[in-house]
Coordinates of N, CA and C and ligand atoms in Angstrom, one line a residue:
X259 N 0.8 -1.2 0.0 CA 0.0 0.0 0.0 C 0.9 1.3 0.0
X260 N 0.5 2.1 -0.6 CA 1.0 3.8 -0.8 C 1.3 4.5 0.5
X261 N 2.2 5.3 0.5 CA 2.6 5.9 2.1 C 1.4 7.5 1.7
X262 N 1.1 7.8 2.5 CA 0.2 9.3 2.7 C 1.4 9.9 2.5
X263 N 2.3 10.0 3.4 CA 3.4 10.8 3.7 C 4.9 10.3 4.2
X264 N 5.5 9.9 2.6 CA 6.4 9.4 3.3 C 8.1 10.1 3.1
X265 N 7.8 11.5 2.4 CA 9.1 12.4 2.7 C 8.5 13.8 3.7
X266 N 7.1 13.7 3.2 CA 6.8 15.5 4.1 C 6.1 15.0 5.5
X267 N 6.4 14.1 6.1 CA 5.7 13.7 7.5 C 6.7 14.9 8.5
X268 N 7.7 14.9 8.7 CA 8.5 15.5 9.6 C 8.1 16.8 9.5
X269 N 8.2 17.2 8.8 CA 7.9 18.8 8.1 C 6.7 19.4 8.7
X270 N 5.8 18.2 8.0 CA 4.4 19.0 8.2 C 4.0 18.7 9.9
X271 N 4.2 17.8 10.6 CA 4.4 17.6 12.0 C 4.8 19.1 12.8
X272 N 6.1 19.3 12.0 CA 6.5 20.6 12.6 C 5.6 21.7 12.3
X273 N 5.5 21.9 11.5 CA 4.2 23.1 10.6 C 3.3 23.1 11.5
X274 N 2.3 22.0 11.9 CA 1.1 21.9 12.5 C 1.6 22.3 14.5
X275 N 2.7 21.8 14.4 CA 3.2 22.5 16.1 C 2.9 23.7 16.3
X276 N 3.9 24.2 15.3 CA 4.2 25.7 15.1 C 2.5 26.6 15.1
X277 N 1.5 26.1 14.3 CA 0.0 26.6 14.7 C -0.9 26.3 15.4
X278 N -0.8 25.3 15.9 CA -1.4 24.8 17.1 C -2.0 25.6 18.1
X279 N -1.1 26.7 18.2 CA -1.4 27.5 19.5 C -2.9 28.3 19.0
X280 N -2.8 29.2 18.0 CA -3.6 29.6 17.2 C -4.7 28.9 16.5
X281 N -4.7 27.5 16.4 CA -5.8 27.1 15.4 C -7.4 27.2 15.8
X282 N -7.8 26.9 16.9 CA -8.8 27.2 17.4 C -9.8 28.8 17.6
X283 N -8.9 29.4 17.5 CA -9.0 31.1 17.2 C -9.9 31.2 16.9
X284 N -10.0 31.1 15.5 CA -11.3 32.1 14.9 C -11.7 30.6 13.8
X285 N -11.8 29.3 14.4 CA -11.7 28.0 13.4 C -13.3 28.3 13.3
X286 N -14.4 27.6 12.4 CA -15.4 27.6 11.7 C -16.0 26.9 12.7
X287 N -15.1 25.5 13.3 CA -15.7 24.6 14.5 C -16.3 25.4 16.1
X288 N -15.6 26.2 15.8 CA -15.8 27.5 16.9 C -17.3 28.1 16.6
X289 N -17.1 28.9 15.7 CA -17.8 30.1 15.4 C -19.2 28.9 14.9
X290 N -19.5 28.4 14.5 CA -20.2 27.5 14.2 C -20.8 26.5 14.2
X291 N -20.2 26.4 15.7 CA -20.4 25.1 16.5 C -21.6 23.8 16.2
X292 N -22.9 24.7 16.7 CA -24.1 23.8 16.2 C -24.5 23.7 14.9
X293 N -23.7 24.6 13.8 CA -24.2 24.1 12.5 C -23.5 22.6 12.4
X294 N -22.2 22.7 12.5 CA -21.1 21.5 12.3 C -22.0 20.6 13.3
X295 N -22.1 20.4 14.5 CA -23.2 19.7 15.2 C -24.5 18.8 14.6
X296 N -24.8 19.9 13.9 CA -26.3 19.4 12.9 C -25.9 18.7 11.7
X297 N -24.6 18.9 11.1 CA -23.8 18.3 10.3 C -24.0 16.7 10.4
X298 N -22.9 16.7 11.3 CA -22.3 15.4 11.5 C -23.3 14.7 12.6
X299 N -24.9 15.0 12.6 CA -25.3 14.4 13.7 C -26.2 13.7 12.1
X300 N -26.5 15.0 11.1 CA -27.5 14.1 9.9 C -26.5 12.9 9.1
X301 N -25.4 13.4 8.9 CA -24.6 12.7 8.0 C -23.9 11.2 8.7
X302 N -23.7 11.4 10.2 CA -23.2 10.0 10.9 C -24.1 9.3 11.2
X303 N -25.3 10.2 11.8 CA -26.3 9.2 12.5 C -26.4 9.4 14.5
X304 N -27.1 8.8 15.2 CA -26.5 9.1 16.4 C -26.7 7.8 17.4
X305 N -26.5 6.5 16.4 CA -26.2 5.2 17.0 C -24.8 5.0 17.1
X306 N -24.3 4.2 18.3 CA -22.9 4.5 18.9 C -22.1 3.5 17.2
X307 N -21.3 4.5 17.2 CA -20.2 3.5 15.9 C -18.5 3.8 16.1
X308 N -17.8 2.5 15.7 CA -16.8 3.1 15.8 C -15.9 3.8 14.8
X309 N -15.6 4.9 15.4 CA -15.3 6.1 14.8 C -13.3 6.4 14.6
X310 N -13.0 6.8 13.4 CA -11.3 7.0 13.4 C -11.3 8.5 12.7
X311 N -10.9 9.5 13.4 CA -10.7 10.9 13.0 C -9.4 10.9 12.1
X312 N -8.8 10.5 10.7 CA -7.9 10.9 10.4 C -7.1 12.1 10.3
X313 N -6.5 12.6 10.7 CA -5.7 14.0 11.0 C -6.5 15.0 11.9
X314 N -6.6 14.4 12.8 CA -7.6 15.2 13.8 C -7.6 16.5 14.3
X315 N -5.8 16.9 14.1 CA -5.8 18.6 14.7 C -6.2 18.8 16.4
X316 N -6.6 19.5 16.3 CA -7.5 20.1 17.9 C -8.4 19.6 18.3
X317 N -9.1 18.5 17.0 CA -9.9 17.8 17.6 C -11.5 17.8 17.5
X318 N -11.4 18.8 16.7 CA -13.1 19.6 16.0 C -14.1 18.3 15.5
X319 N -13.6 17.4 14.8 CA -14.3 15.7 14.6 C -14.6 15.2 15.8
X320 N -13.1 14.8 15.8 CA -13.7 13.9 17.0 C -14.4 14.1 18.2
X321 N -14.6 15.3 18.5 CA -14.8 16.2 19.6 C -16.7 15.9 18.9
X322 N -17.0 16.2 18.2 CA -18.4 16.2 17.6 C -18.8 14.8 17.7
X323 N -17.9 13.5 16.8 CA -18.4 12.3 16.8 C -18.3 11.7 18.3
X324 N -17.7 11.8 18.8 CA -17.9 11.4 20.6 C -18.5 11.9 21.2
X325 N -19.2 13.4 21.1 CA -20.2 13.9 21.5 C -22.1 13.3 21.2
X326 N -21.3 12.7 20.1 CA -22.8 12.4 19.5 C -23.3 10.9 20.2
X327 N -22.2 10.4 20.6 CA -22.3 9.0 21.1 C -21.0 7.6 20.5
X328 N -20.2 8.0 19.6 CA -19.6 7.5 19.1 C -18.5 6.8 19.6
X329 N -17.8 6.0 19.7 CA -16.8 5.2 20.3 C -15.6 6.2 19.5
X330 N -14.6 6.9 19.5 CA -13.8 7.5 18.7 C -12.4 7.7 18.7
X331 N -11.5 7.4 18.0 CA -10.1 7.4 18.3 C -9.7 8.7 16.8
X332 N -9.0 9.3 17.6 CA -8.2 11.0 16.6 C -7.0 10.4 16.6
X333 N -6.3 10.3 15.0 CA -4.9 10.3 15.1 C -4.1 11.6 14.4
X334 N -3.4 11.8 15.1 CA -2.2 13.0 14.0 C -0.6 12.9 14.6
X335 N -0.1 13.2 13.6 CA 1.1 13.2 14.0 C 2.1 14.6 14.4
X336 N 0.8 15.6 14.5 CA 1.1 16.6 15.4 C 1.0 16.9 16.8
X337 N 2.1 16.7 17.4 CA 1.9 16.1 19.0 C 0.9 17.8 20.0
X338 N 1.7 18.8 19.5 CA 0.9 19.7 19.8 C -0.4 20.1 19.0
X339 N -1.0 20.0 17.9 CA -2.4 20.0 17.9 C -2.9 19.2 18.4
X340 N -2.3 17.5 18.7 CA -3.3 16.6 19.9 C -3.8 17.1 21.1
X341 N -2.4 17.8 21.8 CA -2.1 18.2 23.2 C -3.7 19.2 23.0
X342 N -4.2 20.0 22.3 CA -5.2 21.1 22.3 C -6.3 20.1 22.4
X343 N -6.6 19.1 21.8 CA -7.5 18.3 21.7 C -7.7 17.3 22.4
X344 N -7.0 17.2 23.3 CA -6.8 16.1 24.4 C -7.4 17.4 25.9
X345 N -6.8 18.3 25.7 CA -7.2 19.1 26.5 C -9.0 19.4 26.8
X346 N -9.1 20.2 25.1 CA -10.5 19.7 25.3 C -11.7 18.4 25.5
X347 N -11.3 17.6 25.3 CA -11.9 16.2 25.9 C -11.9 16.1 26.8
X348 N -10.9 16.7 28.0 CA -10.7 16.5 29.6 C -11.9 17.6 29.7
X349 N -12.0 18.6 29.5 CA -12.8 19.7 29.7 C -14.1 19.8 29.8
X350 N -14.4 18.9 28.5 CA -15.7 18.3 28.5 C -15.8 16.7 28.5
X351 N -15.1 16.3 29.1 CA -16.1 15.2 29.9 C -16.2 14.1 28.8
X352 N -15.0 14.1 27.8 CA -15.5 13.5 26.7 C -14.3 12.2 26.9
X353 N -14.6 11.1 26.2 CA -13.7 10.0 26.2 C -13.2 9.6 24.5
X354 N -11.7 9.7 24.1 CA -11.4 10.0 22.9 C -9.8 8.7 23.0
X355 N -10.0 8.0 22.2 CA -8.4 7.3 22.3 C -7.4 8.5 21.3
X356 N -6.6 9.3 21.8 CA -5.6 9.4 20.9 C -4.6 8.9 20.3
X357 N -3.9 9.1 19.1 CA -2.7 7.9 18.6 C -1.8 9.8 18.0
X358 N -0.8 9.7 18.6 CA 0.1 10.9 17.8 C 0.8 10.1 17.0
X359 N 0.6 9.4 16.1 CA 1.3 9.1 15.4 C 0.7 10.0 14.0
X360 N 1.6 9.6 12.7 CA 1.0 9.8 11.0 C 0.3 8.6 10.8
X361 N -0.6 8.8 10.0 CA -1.2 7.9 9.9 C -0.6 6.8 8.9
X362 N 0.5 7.2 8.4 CA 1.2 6.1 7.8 C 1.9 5.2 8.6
X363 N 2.1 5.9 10.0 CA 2.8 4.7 11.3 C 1.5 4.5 12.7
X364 N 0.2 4.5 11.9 CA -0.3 4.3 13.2 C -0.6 2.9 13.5
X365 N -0.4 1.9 12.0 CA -1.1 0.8 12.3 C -2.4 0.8 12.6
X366 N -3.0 1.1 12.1 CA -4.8 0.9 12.1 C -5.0 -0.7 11.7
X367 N -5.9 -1.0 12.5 CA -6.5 -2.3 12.2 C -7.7 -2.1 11.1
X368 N -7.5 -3.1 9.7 CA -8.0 -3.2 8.9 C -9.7 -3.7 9.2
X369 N -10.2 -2.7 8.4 CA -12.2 -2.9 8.8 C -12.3 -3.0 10.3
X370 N -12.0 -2.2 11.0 CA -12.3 -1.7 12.4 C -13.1 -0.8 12.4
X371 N -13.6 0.2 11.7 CA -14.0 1.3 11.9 C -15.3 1.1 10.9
X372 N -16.5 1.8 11.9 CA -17.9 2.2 11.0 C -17.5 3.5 9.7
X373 N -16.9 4.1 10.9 CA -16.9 5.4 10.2 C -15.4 5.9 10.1
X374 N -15.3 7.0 9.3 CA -13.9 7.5 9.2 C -14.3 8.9 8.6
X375 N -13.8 10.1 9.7 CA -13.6 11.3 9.1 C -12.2 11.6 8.8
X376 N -12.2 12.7 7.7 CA -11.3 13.1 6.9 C -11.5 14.6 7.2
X377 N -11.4 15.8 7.8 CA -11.6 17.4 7.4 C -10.5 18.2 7.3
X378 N -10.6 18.4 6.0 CA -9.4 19.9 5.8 C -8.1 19.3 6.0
X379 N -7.9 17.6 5.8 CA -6.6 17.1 5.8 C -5.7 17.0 4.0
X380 N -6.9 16.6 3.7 CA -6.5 16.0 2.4 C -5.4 16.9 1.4
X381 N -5.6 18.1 2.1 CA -4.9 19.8 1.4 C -3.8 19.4 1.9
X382 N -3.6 19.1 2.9 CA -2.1 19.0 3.6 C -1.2 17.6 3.3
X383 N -1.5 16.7 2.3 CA -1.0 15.5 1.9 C -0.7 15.4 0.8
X384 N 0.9 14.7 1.1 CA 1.7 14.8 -0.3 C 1.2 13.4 -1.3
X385 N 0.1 12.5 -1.1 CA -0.3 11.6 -1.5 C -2.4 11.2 -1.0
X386 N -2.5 12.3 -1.2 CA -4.1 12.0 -0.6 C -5.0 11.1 -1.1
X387 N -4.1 10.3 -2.3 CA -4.9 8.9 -2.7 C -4.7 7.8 -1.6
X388 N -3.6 7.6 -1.4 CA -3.0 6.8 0.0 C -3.8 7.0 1.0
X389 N -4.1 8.4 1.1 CA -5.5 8.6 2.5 C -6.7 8.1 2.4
X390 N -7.0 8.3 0.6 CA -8.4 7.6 0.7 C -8.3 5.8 1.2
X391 N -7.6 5.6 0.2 CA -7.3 3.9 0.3 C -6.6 3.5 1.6
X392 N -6.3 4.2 2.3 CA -6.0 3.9 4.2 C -7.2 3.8 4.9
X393 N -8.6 5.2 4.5 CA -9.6 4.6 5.0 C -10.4 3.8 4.6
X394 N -10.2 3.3 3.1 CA -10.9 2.3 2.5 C -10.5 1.0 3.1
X395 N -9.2 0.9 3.7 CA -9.0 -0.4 4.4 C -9.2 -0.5 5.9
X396 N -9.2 0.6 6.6 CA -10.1 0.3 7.7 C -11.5 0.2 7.9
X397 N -12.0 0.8 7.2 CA -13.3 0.8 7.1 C -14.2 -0.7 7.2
X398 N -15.2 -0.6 7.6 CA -15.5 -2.5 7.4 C -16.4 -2.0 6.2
X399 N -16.6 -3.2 5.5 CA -17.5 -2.8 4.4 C -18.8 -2.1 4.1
X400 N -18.9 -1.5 3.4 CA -20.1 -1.0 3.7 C -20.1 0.5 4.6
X401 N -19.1 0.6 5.3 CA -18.2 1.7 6.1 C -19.0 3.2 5.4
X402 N -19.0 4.2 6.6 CA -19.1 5.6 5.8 C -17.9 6.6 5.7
X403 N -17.1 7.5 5.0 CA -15.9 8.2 4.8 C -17.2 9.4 4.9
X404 N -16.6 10.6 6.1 CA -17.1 11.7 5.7 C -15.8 12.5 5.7
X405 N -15.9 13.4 4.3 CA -14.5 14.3 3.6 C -15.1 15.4 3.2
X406 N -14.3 16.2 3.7 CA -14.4 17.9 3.9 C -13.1 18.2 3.4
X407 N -13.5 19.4 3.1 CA -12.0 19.9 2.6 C -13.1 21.4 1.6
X408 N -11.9 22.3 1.0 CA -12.4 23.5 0.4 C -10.8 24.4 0.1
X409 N -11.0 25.2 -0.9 CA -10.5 25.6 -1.8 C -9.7 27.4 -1.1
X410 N -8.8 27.0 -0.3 CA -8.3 28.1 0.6 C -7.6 29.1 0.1
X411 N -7.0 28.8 -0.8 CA -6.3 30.2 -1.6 C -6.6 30.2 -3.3
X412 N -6.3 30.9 -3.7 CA -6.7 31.1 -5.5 C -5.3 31.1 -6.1
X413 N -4.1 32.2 -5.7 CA -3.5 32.5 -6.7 C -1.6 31.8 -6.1
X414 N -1.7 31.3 -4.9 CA -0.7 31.0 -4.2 C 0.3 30.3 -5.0
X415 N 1.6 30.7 -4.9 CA 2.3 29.8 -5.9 C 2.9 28.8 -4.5
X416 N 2.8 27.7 -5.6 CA 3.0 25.7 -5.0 C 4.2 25.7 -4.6
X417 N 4.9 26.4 -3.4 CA 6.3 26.3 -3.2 C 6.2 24.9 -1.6
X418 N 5.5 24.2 -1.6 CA 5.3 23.2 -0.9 C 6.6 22.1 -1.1
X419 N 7.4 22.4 -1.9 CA 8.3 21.3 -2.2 C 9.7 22.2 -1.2
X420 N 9.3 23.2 -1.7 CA 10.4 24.0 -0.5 C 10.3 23.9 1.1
X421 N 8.9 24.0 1.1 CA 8.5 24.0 2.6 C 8.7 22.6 3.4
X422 N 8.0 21.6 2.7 CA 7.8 20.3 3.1 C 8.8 19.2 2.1
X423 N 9.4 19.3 1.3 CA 10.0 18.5 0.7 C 9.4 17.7 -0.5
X424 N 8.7 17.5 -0.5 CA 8.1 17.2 -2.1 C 6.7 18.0 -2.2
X425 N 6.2 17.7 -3.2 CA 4.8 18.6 -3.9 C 3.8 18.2 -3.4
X426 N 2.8 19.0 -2.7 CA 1.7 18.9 -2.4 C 1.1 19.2 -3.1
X427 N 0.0 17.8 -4.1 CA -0.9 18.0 -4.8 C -2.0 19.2 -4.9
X428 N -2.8 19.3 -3.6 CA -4.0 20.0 -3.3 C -2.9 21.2 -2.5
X429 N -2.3 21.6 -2.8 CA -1.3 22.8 -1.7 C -2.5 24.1 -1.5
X430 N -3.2 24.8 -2.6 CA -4.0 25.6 -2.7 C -5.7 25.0 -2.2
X431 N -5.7 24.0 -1.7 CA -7.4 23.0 -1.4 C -7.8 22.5 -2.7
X432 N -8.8 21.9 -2.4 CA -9.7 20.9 -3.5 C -11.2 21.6 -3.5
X433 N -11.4 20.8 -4.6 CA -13.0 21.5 -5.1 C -14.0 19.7 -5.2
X434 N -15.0 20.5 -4.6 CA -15.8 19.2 -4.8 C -15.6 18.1 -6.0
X435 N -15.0 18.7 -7.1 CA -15.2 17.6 -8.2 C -13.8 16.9 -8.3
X436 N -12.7 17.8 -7.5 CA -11.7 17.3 -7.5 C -12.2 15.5 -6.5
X437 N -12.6 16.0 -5.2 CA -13.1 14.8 -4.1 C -13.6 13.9 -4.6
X438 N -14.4 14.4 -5.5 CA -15.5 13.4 -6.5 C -14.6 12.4 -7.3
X439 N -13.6 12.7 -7.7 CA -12.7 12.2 -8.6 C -11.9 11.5 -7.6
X440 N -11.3 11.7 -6.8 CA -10.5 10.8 -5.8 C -11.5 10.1 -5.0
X441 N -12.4 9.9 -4.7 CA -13.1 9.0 -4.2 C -13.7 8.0 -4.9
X442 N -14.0 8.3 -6.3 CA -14.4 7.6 -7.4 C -13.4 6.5 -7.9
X443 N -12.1 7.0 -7.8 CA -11.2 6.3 -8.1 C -10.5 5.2 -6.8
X444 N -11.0 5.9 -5.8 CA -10.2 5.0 -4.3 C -11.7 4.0 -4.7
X445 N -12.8 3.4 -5.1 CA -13.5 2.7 -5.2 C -14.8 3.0 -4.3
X446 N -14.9 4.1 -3.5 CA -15.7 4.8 -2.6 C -17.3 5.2 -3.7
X447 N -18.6 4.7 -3.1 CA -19.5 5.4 -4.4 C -20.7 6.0 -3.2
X448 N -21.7 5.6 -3.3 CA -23.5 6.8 -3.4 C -22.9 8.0 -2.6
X449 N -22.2 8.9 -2.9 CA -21.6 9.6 -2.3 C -22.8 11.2 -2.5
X450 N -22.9 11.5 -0.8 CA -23.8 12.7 -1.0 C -23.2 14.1 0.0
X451 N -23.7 15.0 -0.6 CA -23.4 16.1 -0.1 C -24.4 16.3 1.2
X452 N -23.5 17.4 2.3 CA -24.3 17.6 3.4 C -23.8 19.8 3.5
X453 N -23.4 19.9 2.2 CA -22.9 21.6 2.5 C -24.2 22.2 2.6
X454 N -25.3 22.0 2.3 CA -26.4 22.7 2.0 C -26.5 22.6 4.0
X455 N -26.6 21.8 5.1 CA -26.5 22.3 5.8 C -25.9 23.5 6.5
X456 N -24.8 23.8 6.0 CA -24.1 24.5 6.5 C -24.6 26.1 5.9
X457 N -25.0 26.7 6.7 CA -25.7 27.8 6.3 C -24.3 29.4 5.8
X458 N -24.5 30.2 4.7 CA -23.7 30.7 4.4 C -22.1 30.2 3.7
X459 N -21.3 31.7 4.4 CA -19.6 31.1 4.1 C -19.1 31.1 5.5
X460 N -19.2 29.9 6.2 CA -18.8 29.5 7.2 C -17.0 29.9 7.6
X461 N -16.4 29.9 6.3 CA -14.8 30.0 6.3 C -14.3 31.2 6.0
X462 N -15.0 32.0 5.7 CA -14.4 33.4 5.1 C -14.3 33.9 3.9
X463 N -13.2 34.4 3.8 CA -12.8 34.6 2.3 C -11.4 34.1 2.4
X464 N -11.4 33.6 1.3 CA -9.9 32.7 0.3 C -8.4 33.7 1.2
X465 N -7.2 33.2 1.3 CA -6.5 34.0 2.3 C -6.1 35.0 1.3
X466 N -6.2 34.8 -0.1 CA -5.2 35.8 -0.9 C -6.2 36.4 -1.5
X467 N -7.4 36.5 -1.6 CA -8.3 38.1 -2.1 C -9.5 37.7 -1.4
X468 N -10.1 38.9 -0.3 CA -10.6 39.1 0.7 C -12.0 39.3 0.0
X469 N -12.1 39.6 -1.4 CA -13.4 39.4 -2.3 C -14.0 37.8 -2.7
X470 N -13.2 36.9 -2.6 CA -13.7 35.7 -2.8 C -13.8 34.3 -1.4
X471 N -15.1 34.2 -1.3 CA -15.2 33.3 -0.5 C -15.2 32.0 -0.4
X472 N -14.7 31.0 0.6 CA -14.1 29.8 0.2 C -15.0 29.3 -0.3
X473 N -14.8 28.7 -1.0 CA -15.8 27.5 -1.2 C -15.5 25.8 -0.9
X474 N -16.0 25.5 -0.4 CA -16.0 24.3 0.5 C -17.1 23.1 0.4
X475 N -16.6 21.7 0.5 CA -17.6 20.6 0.5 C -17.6 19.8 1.9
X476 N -18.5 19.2 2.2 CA -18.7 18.1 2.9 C -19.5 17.0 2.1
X477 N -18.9 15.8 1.9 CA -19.2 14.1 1.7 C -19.3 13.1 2.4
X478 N -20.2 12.4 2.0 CA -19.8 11.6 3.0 C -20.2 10.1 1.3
X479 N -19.8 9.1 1.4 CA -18.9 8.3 0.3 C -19.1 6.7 1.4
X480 N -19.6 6.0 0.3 CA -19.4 4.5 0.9 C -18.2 3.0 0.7
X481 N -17.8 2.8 1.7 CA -17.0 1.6 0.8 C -17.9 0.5 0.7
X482 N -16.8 -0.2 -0.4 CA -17.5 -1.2 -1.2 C -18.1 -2.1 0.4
X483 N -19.2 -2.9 0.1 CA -19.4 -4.2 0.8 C -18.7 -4.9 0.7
Ligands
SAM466 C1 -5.8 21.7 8.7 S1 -5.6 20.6 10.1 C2 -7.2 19.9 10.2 C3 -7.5 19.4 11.6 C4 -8.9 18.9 11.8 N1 -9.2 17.7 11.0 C5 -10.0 19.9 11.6 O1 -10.8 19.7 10.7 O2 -10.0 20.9 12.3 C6 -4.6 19.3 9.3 C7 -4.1 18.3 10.4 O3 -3.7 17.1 9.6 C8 -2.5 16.6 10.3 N2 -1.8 15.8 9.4 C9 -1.2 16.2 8.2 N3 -0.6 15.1 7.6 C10 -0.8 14.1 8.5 C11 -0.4 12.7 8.4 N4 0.3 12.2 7.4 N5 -0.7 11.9 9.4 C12 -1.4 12.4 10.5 N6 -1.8 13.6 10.6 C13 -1.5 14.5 9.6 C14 -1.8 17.8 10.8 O4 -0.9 17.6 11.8 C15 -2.9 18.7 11.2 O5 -3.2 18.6 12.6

């Protein structure tokens, strides 16, 4: 199987320390709380399942899918955006397995998981086919993938090979048809949208012209039986 990340893992580890402190600030998960809430309560359901947050950050997934009733384990291999999300789970009273590993070294057990979120990771992977087909093999069959992601800058030049060491495909985000096409291809199908929940531009505007607002998807995508 394909590594997610197997020259920019150290890099982007460091990257994600380095903002950690800040990420929760002015995040959508914040400002937004019960739309994302309404989200992931229509799109998962609210019978207990077990749940794998791929690149969990601070914790905005998993924090939602354990809230809802979910059995849930967050992995990242940013030890300080865990530390924020571990924090919040003590705070609220929530129960969350974390793994600070990448998910190329966490060892996931194959078809363990009902569910598997993906948000706002996929932008940050030097191989986000490897991500799909990582949760296409944990998944048990039949499994739901919910993937988010959205289109954060317009005109940014792709110096990600500078920053992190090789080329980040989606360096600038993805667009729904891009998702559509890597999920179609990882063998993932009845794939449906849930952005129409999300009322307005939840994310702002694009970082490089303050006239264009993100545009952004939520999916959720089935594996095969
Ligand atoms: C933009 S943040 C998104 C966090 C969270 N999913 C959310 O929606 O708020 C991207 C996260 O992906 C993590 N990440 C990136 N590549 C990873 C990898 N190969 N393995 C595990 N985590 C990774 C980063 O450390 C970072 O915390």
């Amino acid at each position: 199987m394909q590594l997610v990340s197997p020259i920019t893992a150290a890099n982007m580890a460091d990257h994600w320390n380095a903002r950690a402190w800040k990420f929760d600030g002015t995040a959508s998960h914040r400002r937004d709380a019960s739309s994302w809430r309404a989200v992931f309560r229509a799109a998962l359901g609210d019978e207990s399942r077990d749940v794998v947050d791929l690149g969990s950050g601070t914790g905005a997934c998993a924090l939602l899918a354990a809230g809802l009733g979910h059995r849930t384990t967050a992995v990242d291999g940013s030890l300080e955006m865990l530390s924020h999300a571990k924090a919040a789970a003590i705070e609220a009273g929530i129960d969350i397995d974390f793994i600070n590993k990448t998910m190329d070294e966490a060892a996931l057990p194959s078809e363990s998981a009902d569910i598997v979120t993906l948000r706002n990771v996929l932008w940050t992977l030097e191989n986000p086919q490897a991500a799909l087909a990582l949760a296409r093999r944990i998944l048990r069959p039949g499994g739901k993938l919910l993937l988010s992601d959205g289109l954060w800058f317009r005109h940014r030049v792709n110096d990600s090979r500078d920053q992190f060491g090789a080329d980040l495909p989606f360096y600038n985000g993805l667009t729904e048809a891009d998702a559509r096409h890597l999920l179609a291809d990882a063998g993932f199908g009845r794939v449906e949208s849930w952005r129409h929940l999300m009322p307005g531009d939840p994310y702002g505007a694009v970082y490089d012209d303050p006239d264009t607002p993100i545009t952004f998807f939520i999916l959720t995508a089935i594996a095969p039986e």
